[in-house]
PDB file of C-alpha atoms and ligand atoms in Angstrom:
ATOM      1  CA  MET D 939      -0.113  -0.073  -0.117  1.00  0.00           C
ATOM      2  CA  GLU D 940       2.756   2.419   0.885  1.00  0.00           C
ATOM      3  CA  ALA D 941       4.350   1.767  -2.570  1.00  0.00           C
ATOM      4  CA  ALA D 942       1.045   2.525  -4.221  1.00  0.00           C
ATOM      5  CA  LEU D 943       0.399   5.480  -2.367  1.00  0.00           C
ATOM      6  CA  ASN D 944       3.882   6.889  -3.166  1.00  0.00           C
ATOM      7  CA  ALA D 945       2.951   6.311  -6.712  1.00  0.00           C
ATOM      8  CA  GLN D 946      -0.278   8.278  -6.288  1.00  0.00           C
ATOM      9  CA  ILE D 947       1.588  11.205  -4.597  1.00  0.00           C
ATOM     10  CA  ASN D 948       3.890  11.412  -7.787  1.00  0.00           C
ATOM     11  CA  ALA D 949       0.732  11.241 -10.057  1.00  0.00           C
ATOM     12  CA  GLU D 950      -0.764  14.259  -8.151  1.00  0.00           C
ATOM     13  CA  LEU D 951       2.162  15.938  -8.313  1.00  0.00           C
ATOM     14  CA  TRP D 952       2.367  15.245 -12.155  1.00  0.00           C
ATOM     15  CA  SER D 953      -1.129  16.577 -12.313  1.00  0.00           C
ATOM     16  CA  ALA D 954      -0.102  19.957 -10.601  1.00  0.00           C
ATOM     17  CA  TYR D 955       2.541  20.478 -13.272  1.00  0.00           C
ATOM     18  CA  LEU D 956       0.232  19.806 -16.072  1.00  0.00           C
ATOM     19  CA  TYR D 957      -2.240  22.443 -14.835  1.00  0.00           C
ATOM     20  CA  LEU D 958       0.346  24.761 -14.145  1.00  0.00           C
ATOM     21  CA  SER D 959       1.909  24.322 -17.536  1.00  0.00           C
ATOM     22  CA  MET D 960      -1.748  24.971 -18.687  1.00  0.00           C
ATOM     23  CA  SER D 961      -1.824  28.087 -16.646  1.00  0.00           C
ATOM     24  CA  MET D 962       1.390  29.545 -17.987  1.00  0.00           C
ATOM     25  CA  HIS D 963       0.163  28.659 -21.765  1.00  0.00           C
ATOM     26  CA  PHE D 964      -3.051  30.716 -21.384  1.00  0.00           C
ATOM     27  CA  GLU D 965      -1.390  33.425 -19.582  1.00  0.00           C
ATOM     28  CA  ASN D 966       0.925  33.704 -22.428  1.00  0.00           C
ATOM     29  CA  ALA D 967      -2.103  33.665 -24.633  1.00  0.00           C
ATOM     30  CA  SER D 968      -3.691  36.465 -22.841  1.00  0.00           C
ATOM     31  CA  TYR D 969      -6.684  34.537 -21.495  1.00  0.00           C
ATOM     32  CA  ASN D 970      -6.073  35.516 -17.784  1.00  0.00           C
ATOM     33  CA  GLY D 971      -9.288  34.028 -16.450  1.00  0.00           C
ATOM     34  CA  THR D 972      -8.440  30.664 -17.841  1.00  0.00           C
ATOM     35  CA  ALA D 973      -4.955  30.898 -16.509  1.00  0.00           C
ATOM     36  CA  ASN D 974      -6.298  31.661 -13.125  1.00  0.00           C
ATOM     37  CA  TRP D 975      -8.592  28.769 -13.080  1.00  0.00           C
ATOM     38  CA  PHE D 976      -5.523  26.038 -13.921  1.00  0.00           C
ATOM     39  CA  ARG D 977      -3.501  28.045 -11.182  1.00  0.00           C
ATOM     40  CA  VAL D 978      -6.314  27.303  -8.734  1.00  0.00           C
ATOM     41  CA  GLN D 979      -6.307  23.683 -10.137  1.00  0.00           C
ATOM     42  CA  PHE D 980      -2.487  23.404  -9.665  1.00  0.00           C
ATOM     43  CA  LYS D 981      -2.909  24.157  -6.176  1.00  0.00           C
ATOM     44  CA  GLU D 982      -5.656  21.847  -5.691  1.00  0.00           C
ATOM     45  CA  GLU D 983      -3.532  18.917  -7.210  1.00  0.00           C
ATOM     46  CA  GLN D 984      -0.553  19.943  -4.711  1.00  0.00           C
ATOM     47  CA  ALA D 985      -3.294  19.715  -1.772  1.00  0.00           C
ATOM     48  CA  HIS D 986      -4.248  16.258  -3.089  1.00  0.00           C
ATOM     49  CA  ALA D 987      -0.692  15.162  -2.893  1.00  0.00           C
ATOM     50  CA  THR D 988      -0.180  16.854   0.690  1.00  0.00           C
ATOM     51  CA  ILE D 989      -3.380  14.888   1.774  1.00  0.00           C
ATOM     52  CA  LEU D 990      -1.585  11.547   0.721  1.00  0.00           C
ATOM     53  CA  MET D 991       1.795  12.522   1.886  1.00  0.00           C
ATOM     54  CA  ASN D 992      -0.023  13.350   5.681  1.00  0.00           C
ATOM     55  CA  TYR D 993      -1.749  10.365   5.476  1.00  0.00           C
ATOM     56  CA  VAL D 994       1.660   8.138   4.666  1.00  0.00           C
ATOM     57  CA  ASN D 995       3.383  10.237   7.510  1.00  0.00           C
ATOM     58  CA  ALA D 996       0.503   9.674  10.023  1.00  0.00           C
ATOM     59  CA  HIS D 997       0.901   5.898   9.463  1.00  0.00           C
ATOM     60  CA  ASP D 998       4.415   5.729   9.986  1.00  0.00           C
ATOM     61  CA  GLY D 999       5.343   5.131   6.630  1.00  0.00           C
ATOM     62  CA  LYS D1000       7.790   6.745   4.146  1.00  0.00           C
ATOM     63  CA  VAL D1001       7.006   9.270   1.497  1.00  0.00           C
ATOM     64  CA  THR D1002       9.558   8.794  -1.128  1.00  0.00           C
ATOM     65  CA  LEU D1003       9.534  11.770  -3.848  1.00  0.00           C
ATOM     66  CA  MET D1004      10.062  10.619  -7.342  1.00  0.00           C
ATOM     67  CA  PRO D1005      10.947  12.517 -10.439  1.00  0.00           C
ATOM     68  CA  ILE D1006       8.135  14.287 -12.176  1.00  0.00           C
ATOM     69  CA  ALA D1007       7.824  13.396 -15.939  1.00  0.00           C
ATOM     70  CA  GLU D1008       7.761  15.962 -18.646  1.00  0.00           C
ATOM     71  CA  VAL D1009       4.315  17.779 -19.563  1.00  0.00           C
ATOM     72  CA  PRO D1010       2.836  19.346 -22.664  1.00  0.00           C
ATOM     73  CA  THR D1011       3.391  23.043 -22.829  1.00  0.00           C
ATOM     74  CA  GLN D1012       0.939  23.863 -25.691  1.00  0.00           C
ATOM     75  CA  TRP D1013      -2.840  23.674 -26.411  1.00  0.00           C
ATOM     76  CA  GLU D1014      -4.617  24.716 -29.597  1.00  0.00           C
ATOM     77  CA  SER D1015      -7.549  26.141 -27.576  1.00  0.00           C
ATOM     78  CA  ILE D1016      -9.344  26.479 -24.368  1.00  0.00           C
ATOM     79  CA  ALA D1017     -11.632  23.556 -25.515  1.00  0.00           C
ATOM     80  CA  ASP D1018      -8.510  21.403 -26.186  1.00  0.00           C
ATOM     81  CA  ALA D1019      -7.048  21.964 -22.732  1.00  0.00           C
ATOM     82  CA  PHE D1020     -10.445  21.184 -21.238  1.00  0.00           C
ATOM     83  CA  LYS D1021     -10.632  17.973 -23.484  1.00  0.00           C
ATOM     84  CA  HIS D1022      -6.916  17.159 -22.150  1.00  0.00           C
ATOM     85  CA  THR D1023      -8.054  17.783 -18.641  1.00  0.00           C
ATOM     86  CA  LEU D1024     -11.218  15.418 -18.824  1.00  0.00           C
ATOM     87  CA  GLU D1025      -9.195  12.741 -20.354  1.00  0.00           C
ATOM     88  CA  HIS D1026      -6.447  12.977 -17.705  1.00  0.00           C
ATOM     89  CA  GLU D1027      -8.966  13.144 -14.764  1.00  0.00           C
ATOM     90  CA  LYS D1028     -10.410   9.869 -16.122  1.00  0.00           C
ATOM     91  CA  LYS D1029      -7.160   8.243 -15.879  1.00  0.00           C
ATOM     92  CA  VAL D1030      -6.677   9.743 -12.372  1.00  0.00           C
ATOM     93  CA  THR D1031     -10.207   8.282 -11.431  1.00  0.00           C
ATOM     94  CA  SER D1032      -9.106   4.867 -12.525  1.00  0.00           C
ATOM     95  CA  LEU D1033      -5.855   5.197 -10.535  1.00  0.00           C
ATOM     96  CA  ILE D1034      -7.900   5.836  -7.498  1.00  0.00           C
ATOM     97  CA  ASN D1035     -10.284   3.068  -8.031  1.00  0.00           C
ATOM     98  CA  ASP D1036      -7.025   0.918  -8.239  1.00  0.00           C
ATOM     99  CA  LEU D1037      -5.873   1.919  -4.958  1.00  0.00           C
ATOM    100  CA  TYR D1038      -9.227   1.391  -3.457  1.00  0.00           C
ATOM    101  CA  THR D1039      -9.406  -2.320  -4.772  1.00  0.00           C
ATOM    102  CA  LEU D1040      -5.870  -2.732  -3.429  1.00  0.00           C
ATOM    103  CA  ALA D1041      -6.917  -1.343   0.130  1.00  0.00           C
ATOM    104  CA  VAL D1042     -10.079  -3.709   0.070  1.00  0.00           C
ATOM    105  CA  GLU D1043      -7.870  -6.664  -0.876  1.00  0.00           C
ATOM    106  CA  GLU D1044      -5.507  -6.024   2.118  1.00  0.00           C
ATOM    107  CA  ASN D1045      -8.332  -5.324   4.407  1.00  0.00           C
ATOM    108  CA  ASP D1046      -6.637  -1.924   4.984  1.00  0.00           C
ATOM    109  CA  TYR D1047      -9.843  -0.121   6.455  1.00  0.00           C
ATOM    110  CA  ALA D1048      -8.099   3.152   7.105  1.00  0.00           C
ATOM    111  CA  SER D1049      -6.910   3.706   3.466  1.00  0.00           C
ATOM    112  CA  GLN D1050     -10.445   2.748   2.444  1.00  0.00           C
ATOM    113  CA  SER D1051     -11.865   5.521   4.544  1.00  0.00           C
ATOM    114  CA  MET D1052      -9.323   8.037   3.296  1.00  0.00           C
ATOM    115  CA  LEU D1053      -9.736   7.068  -0.349  1.00  0.00           C
ATOM    116  CA  LYS D1054     -13.279   7.574  -0.208  1.00  0.00           C
ATOM    117  CA  TRP D1055     -12.814  11.514  -0.383  1.00  0.00           C
ATOM    118  CA  PHE D1056     -10.864  11.025  -3.405  1.00  0.00           C
ATOM    119  CA  ILE D1057     -13.269   8.973  -4.959  1.00  0.00           C
ATOM    120  CA  ASP D1058     -16.291  11.850  -4.555  1.00  0.00           C
ATOM    121  CA  GLU D1059     -13.453  14.422  -5.806  1.00  0.00           C
ATOM    122  CA  GLN D1060     -12.979  12.730  -8.904  1.00  0.00           C
ATOM    123  CA  VAL D1061     -16.624  12.745  -9.798  1.00  0.00           C
ATOM    124  CA  GLU D1062     -16.598  16.412  -9.396  1.00  0.00           C
ATOM    125  CA  GLU D1063     -13.430  16.716 -11.338  1.00  0.00           C
ATOM    126  CA  GLU D1064     -14.821  15.015 -14.271  1.00  0.00           C
ATOM    127  CA  GLU D1065     -18.245  16.868 -14.059  1.00  0.00           C
ATOM    128  CA  THR D1066     -16.578  20.393 -14.113  1.00  0.00           C
ATOM    129  CA  ALA D1067     -14.390  19.492 -17.199  1.00  0.00           C
ATOM    130  CA  ARG D1068     -17.561  18.055 -19.079  1.00  0.00           C
ATOM    131  CA  ASN D1069     -19.572  21.023 -18.306  1.00  0.00           C
ATOM    132  CA  PHE D1070     -16.861  23.497 -19.469  1.00  0.00           C
ATOM    133  CA  ILE D1071     -16.553  21.262 -22.772  1.00  0.00           C
ATOM    134  CA  ASP D1072     -20.221  21.673 -23.389  1.00  0.00           C
ATOM    135  CA  ASP D1073     -20.242  25.427 -22.669  1.00  0.00           C
ATOM    136  CA  LEU D1074     -17.123  25.559 -25.132  1.00  0.00           C
ATOM    137  CA  LYS D1075     -19.004  23.729 -27.862  1.00  0.00           C
ATOM    138  CA  LYS D1076     -21.914  26.325 -27.740  1.00  0.00           C
ATOM    139  CA  ILE D1077     -19.412  29.084 -27.842  1.00  0.00           C
ATOM    140  CA  GLY D1078     -17.335  27.646 -30.744  1.00  0.00           C
ATOM    141  CA  ASP D1079     -14.763  30.171 -32.056  1.00  0.00           C
ATOM    142  CA  HIS D1080     -16.995  33.107 -31.188  1.00  0.00           C
ATOM    143  CA  GLY D1081     -14.772  35.674 -29.757  1.00  0.00           C
ATOM    144  CA  TYR D1082     -17.293  37.382 -27.337  1.00  0.00           C
ATOM    145  CA  GLY D1083     -18.359  34.076 -26.062  1.00  0.00           C
ATOM    146  CA  LEU D1084     -14.578  33.104 -25.214  1.00  0.00           C
ATOM    147  CA  TYR D1085     -14.120  36.701 -23.802  1.00  0.00           C
ATOM    148  CA  MET D1086     -17.050  35.925 -21.513  1.00  0.00           C
ATOM    149  CA  PHE D1087     -16.148  32.442 -20.607  1.00  0.00           C
ATOM    150  CA  ASP D1088     -12.544  33.724 -19.760  1.00  0.00           C
ATOM    151  CA  LYS D1089     -14.103  36.217 -17.463  1.00  0.00           C
ATOM    152  CA  GLU D1090     -16.097  33.706 -15.578  1.00  0.00           C
ATOM    153  CA  LEU D1091     -13.130  31.399 -14.951  1.00  0.00           C
ATOM    154  CA  ALA D1092     -11.483  34.556 -13.299  1.00  0.00           C
ATOM    155  CA  ALA D1093     -13.602  34.471 -10.481  1.00  0.00           C
ATOM    156  CA  ARG D1094     -12.377  30.932  -9.289  1.00  0.00           C
ATOM    157  CA  VAL D1095     -10.377  31.381  -5.676  1.00  0.00           C
ATOM    158  CA  TYR D1096      -8.578  28.494  -4.018  1.00  0.00           C
ATOM    159  CA  VAL D1097     -10.420  26.791  -1.252  1.00  0.00           C
ATOM    160  CA  THR D1098      -8.498  24.294   1.158  1.00  0.00           C
ATOM    161  CA  PRO D1099      -9.952  20.858   0.583  1.00  0.00           C
ATOM    162  CA  THR D1100     -11.592  19.497   3.724  1.00  0.00           C
ATOM    163  CA  PRO D1101      -9.217  16.693   4.589  1.00  0.00           C
ATOM    164  CA  LEU D1102      -6.389  19.696   4.642  1.00  0.00           C
ATOM    165  CA  ALA D1103      -8.303  22.135   6.608  1.00  0.00           C
ATOM    166  CA  GLY D1104      -5.817  23.497   9.441  1.00  0.00           C
ATOM    167  CA  LYS D1105      -2.909  21.148   8.156  1.00  0.00           C
ATOM    168  CA  GLU D1106      -1.528  22.950   5.272  1.00  0.00           C
TER     169      GLU D1106
HETATM  170 MG1  LIG L2640      -5.928  15.092  -8.198  1.00  0.00          MG
END
């Protein structure tokens, strides 16, 4: 379980790095609201890694940080970035499901309880990306629509996830 959790910590940090890369790309493309949204997403992924690191430490395990693989640096459009986000989050969901299966097989009830939060979180992550993809389908390449969409994404603020409250 410890090795599997360490692998997931690396996966969450890779996610953080992916969304930071998207944020930098859209900052450069002058979509500052979209850049803000991905910057908040970057912080959330760091928080996911922190929740897992705290859990491993609390159970007297050892967190072993591994290299973070390269991430893409360019996206054709905002829609393209959210399609990539959805595709990536689906992969993360299957990683979390595999971890939960392992926790069940090992009769590891504490890990099962901790992972339930991640299972719910993944439902939200996928739903958010799907909704944005639907919105962007309606907008197409309509400049004013994209301008308004970007403005909406500027409003997102980082909120500490519940398992980390007071522990960041
Ligand atoms: Mg995550």
